[in-house]
Short mmCIF file of C-alpha atoms and ligand atoms in Angstrom, two decimals:
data_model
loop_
_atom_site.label_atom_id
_atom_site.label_comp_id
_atom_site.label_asym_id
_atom_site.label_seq_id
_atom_site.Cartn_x
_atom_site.Cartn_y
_atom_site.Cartn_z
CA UNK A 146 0.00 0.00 0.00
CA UNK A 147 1.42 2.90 -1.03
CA UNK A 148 0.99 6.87 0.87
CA UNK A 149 -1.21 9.11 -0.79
CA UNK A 150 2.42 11.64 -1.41
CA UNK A 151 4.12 8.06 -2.75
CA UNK A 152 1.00 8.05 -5.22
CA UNK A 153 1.84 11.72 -6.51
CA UNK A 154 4.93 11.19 -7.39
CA UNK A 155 4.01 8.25 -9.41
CA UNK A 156 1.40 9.99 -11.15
CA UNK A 157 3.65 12.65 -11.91
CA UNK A 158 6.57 10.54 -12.83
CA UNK A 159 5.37 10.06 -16.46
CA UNK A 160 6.21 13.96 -17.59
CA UNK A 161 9.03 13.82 -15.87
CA UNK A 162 12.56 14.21 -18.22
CA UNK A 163 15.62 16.32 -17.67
CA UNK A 164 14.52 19.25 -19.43
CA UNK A 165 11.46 19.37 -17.70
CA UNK A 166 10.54 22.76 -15.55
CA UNK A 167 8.72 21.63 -12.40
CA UNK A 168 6.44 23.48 -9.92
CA UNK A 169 6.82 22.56 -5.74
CA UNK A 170 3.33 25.02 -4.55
CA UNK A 171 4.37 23.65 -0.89
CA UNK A 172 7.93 23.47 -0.32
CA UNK A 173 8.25 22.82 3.26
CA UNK A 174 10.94 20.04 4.08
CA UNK A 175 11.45 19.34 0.54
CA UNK A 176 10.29 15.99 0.15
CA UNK A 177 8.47 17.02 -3.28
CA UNK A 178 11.11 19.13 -4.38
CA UNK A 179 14.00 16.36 -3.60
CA UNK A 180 11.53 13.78 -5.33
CA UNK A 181 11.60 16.14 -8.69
CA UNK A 182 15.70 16.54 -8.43
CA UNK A 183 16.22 12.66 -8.23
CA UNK A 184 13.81 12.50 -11.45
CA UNK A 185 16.99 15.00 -12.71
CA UNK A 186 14.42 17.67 -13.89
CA UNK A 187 16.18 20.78 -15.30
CA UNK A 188 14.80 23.23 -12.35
CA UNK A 189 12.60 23.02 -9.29
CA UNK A 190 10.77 26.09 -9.06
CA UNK A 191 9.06 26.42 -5.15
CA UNK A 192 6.93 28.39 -2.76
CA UNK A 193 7.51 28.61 0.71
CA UNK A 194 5.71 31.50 3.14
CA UNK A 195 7.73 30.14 5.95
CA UNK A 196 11.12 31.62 5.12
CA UNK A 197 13.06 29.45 8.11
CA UNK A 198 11.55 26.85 6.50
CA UNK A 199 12.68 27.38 3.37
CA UNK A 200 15.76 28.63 4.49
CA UNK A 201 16.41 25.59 5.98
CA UNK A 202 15.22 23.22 3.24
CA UNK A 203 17.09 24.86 0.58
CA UNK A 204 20.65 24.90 2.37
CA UNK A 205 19.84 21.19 3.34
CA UNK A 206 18.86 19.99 -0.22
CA UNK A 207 22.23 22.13 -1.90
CA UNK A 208 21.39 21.93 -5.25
CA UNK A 209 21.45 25.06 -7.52
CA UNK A 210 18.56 23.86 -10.05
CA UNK A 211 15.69 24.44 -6.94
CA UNK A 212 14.76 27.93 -7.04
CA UNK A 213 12.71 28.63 -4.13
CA UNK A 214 10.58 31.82 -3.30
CA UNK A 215 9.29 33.00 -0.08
CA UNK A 216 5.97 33.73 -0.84
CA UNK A 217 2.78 32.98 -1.13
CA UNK A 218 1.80 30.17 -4.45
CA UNK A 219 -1.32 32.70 -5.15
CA UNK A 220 1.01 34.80 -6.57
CA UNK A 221 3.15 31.77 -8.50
CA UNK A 222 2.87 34.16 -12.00
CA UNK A 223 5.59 36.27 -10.30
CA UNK A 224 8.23 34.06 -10.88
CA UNK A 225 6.63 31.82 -13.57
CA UNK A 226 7.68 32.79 -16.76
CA UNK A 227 7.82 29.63 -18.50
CA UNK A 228 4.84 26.92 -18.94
CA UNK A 229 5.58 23.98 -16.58
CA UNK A 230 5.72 20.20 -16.97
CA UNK A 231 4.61 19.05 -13.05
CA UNK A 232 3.50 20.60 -10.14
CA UNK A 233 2.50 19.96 -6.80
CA UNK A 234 0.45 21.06 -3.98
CA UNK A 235 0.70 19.29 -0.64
CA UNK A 236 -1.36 21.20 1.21
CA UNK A 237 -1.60 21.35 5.47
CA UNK A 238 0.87 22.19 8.14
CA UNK A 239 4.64 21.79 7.58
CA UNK A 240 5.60 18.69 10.60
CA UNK A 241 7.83 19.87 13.07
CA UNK A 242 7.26 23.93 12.03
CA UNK A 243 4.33 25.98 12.87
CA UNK A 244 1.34 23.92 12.76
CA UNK A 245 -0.79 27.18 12.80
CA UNK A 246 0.62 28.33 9.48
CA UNK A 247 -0.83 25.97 6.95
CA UNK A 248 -2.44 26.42 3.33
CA UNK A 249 -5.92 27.94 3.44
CA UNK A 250 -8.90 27.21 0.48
CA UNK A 251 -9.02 30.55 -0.58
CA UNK A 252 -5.19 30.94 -1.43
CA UNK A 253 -4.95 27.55 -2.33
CA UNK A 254 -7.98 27.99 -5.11
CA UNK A 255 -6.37 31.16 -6.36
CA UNK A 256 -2.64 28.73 -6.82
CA UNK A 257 -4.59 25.75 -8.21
CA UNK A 258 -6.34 28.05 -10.71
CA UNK A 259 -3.20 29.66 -11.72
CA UNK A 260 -0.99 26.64 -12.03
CA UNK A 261 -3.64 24.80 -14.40
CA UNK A 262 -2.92 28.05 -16.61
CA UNK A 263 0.88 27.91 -16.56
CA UNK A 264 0.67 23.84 -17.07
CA UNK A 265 2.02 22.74 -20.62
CA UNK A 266 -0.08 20.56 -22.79
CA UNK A 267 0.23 17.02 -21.21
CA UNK A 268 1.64 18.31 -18.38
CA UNK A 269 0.41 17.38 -14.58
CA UNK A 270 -0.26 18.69 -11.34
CA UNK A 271 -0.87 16.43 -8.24
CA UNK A 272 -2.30 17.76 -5.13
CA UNK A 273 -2.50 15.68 -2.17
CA UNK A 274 -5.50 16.93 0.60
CA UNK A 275 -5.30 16.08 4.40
CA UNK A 276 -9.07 15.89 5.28
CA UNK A 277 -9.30 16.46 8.60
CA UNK A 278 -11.19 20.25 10.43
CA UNK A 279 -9.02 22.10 9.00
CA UNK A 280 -8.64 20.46 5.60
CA UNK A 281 -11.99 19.47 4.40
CA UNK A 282 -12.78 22.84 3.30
CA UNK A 283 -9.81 23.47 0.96
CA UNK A 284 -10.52 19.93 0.08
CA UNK A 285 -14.51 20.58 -0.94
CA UNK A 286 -13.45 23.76 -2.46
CA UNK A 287 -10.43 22.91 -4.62
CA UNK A 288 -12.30 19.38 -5.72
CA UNK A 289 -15.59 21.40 -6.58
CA UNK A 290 -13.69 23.97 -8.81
CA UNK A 291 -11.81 21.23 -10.31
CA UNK A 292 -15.27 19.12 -11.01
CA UNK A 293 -16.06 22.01 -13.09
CA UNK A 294 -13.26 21.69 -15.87
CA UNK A 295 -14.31 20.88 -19.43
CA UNK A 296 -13.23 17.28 -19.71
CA UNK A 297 -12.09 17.88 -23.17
CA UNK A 298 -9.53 20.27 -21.54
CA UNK A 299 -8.34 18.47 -18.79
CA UNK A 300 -8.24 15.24 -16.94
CA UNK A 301 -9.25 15.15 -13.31
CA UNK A 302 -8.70 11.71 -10.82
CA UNK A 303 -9.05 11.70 -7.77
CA UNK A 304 -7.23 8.64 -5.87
CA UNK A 305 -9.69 8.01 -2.74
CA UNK A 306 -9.43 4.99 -0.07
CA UNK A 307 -13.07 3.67 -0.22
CA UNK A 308 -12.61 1.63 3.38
CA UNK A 309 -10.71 4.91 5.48
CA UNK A 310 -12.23 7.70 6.40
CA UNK A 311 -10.38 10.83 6.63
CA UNK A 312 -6.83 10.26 5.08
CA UNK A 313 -4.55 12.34 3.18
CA UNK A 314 -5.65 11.29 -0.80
CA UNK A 315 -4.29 12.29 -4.14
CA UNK A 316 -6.70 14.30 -7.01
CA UNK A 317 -4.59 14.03 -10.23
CA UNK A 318 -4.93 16.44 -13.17
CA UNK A 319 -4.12 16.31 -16.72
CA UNK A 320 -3.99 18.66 -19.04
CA UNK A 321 -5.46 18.24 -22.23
CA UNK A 322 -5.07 21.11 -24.80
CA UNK A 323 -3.42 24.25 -25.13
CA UNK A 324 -5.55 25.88 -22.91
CA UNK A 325 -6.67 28.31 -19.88
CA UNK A 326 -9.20 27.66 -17.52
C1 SAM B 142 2.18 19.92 4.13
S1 SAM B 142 3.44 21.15 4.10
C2 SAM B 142 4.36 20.76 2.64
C3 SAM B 142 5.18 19.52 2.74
C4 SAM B 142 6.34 19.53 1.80
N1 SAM B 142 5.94 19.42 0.41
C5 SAM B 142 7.37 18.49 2.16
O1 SAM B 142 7.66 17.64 1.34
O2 SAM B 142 7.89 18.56 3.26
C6 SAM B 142 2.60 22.62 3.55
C7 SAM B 142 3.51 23.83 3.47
O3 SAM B 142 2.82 24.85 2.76
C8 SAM B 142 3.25 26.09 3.28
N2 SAM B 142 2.29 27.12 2.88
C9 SAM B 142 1.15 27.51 3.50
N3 SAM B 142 0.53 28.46 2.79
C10 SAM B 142 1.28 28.68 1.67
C11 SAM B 142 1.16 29.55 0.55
N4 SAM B 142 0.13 30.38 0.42
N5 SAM B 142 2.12 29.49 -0.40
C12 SAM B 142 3.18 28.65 -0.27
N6 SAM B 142 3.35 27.80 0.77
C13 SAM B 142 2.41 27.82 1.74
C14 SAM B 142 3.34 25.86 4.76
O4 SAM B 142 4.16 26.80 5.39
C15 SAM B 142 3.89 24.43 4.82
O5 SAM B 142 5.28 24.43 4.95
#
């Protein structure tokens, strides 16, 4: 059985290649980030609000193709100047940091909305939801905007337990066409 992160990389393993430009919406320790540098993408390109956090991450990690912002995803089409191959959100708390500061819907819609635009044609984003209070919100939101897409533009999976109740869980998207949302 694999985790619900374990099941975003795989889904996002297929666009993978080492020209490939790839989007970490959630830096935090770097597991998603470190996951798209051992794939040997071309450049990492992250968000981070907690800047000890990323501070941290980045100087651990050491590698000069992650490019990591402190700020806030919503406002990923700062930085992004380029259309992107993967991206992920991993939304929550950061373990072992602040679990106060975490990803909220609204911001997190805004990002999502954004990074579907800045997505290549084929390329995928993978965002992994932790249900619980806090979660199930951004969860309902993000899933209900997503439900909305025109399935002739993108793809949309979402990778559920049917027996557990309240575990993190992967929605997959695809992108179809050379196209905003
Ligand atoms: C579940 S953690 C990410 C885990 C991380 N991908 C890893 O592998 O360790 C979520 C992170 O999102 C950050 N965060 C919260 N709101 C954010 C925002 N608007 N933009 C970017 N990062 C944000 C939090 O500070 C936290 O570190």
């Amino acid at each position: 059985m694999r985790s619900a992160v374990e099941m975003s990389h795989l889904f996002l393993r297929n666009v993978l290649h080492s020209q490939a430009v790839c989007v970490d919406a959630t830096l935090g320790h770097g597991k998603d980030s470190q996951f798209f540098l051992d794939q040997g993408c071309r450049q990492v390109i992250a968000f981070e609000i907690q800047e000890d956090v990323l501070l941290e991450t980045v100087q651990r990690i050491g590698d000069s193709r992650l490019e990591a912002h402190c700020q806030g995803h919503e406002t990923m089409e700062e930085v992004l100047t380029q259309e992107v191959d993967a991206m992920i959100f991993n939304f929550g708390y950061c373990p072992h940091a602040d679990s106060k500061i975490k990803t909220s819907w609204s911001t997190s819609l805004v990002a999502v909305q954004k990074g579907l635009q800045m997505l290549r044609k084929k390329g995928r984003m993978a965002l992994v939801f932790y249900p619980h209070a806090q979660g199930q919100m951004e969860a309902e939101r993000i899933e209900s905007y997503l439900s909305t897409l025109d399935s002739q533009d993108y793809w949309v999976i979402a990778f559920h337990p049917l027996n557990q109740r309240a575990v993190p869980y992967l929605v997959g998207v695809e992108k179809r066409k050379e196209t905003s949302c």
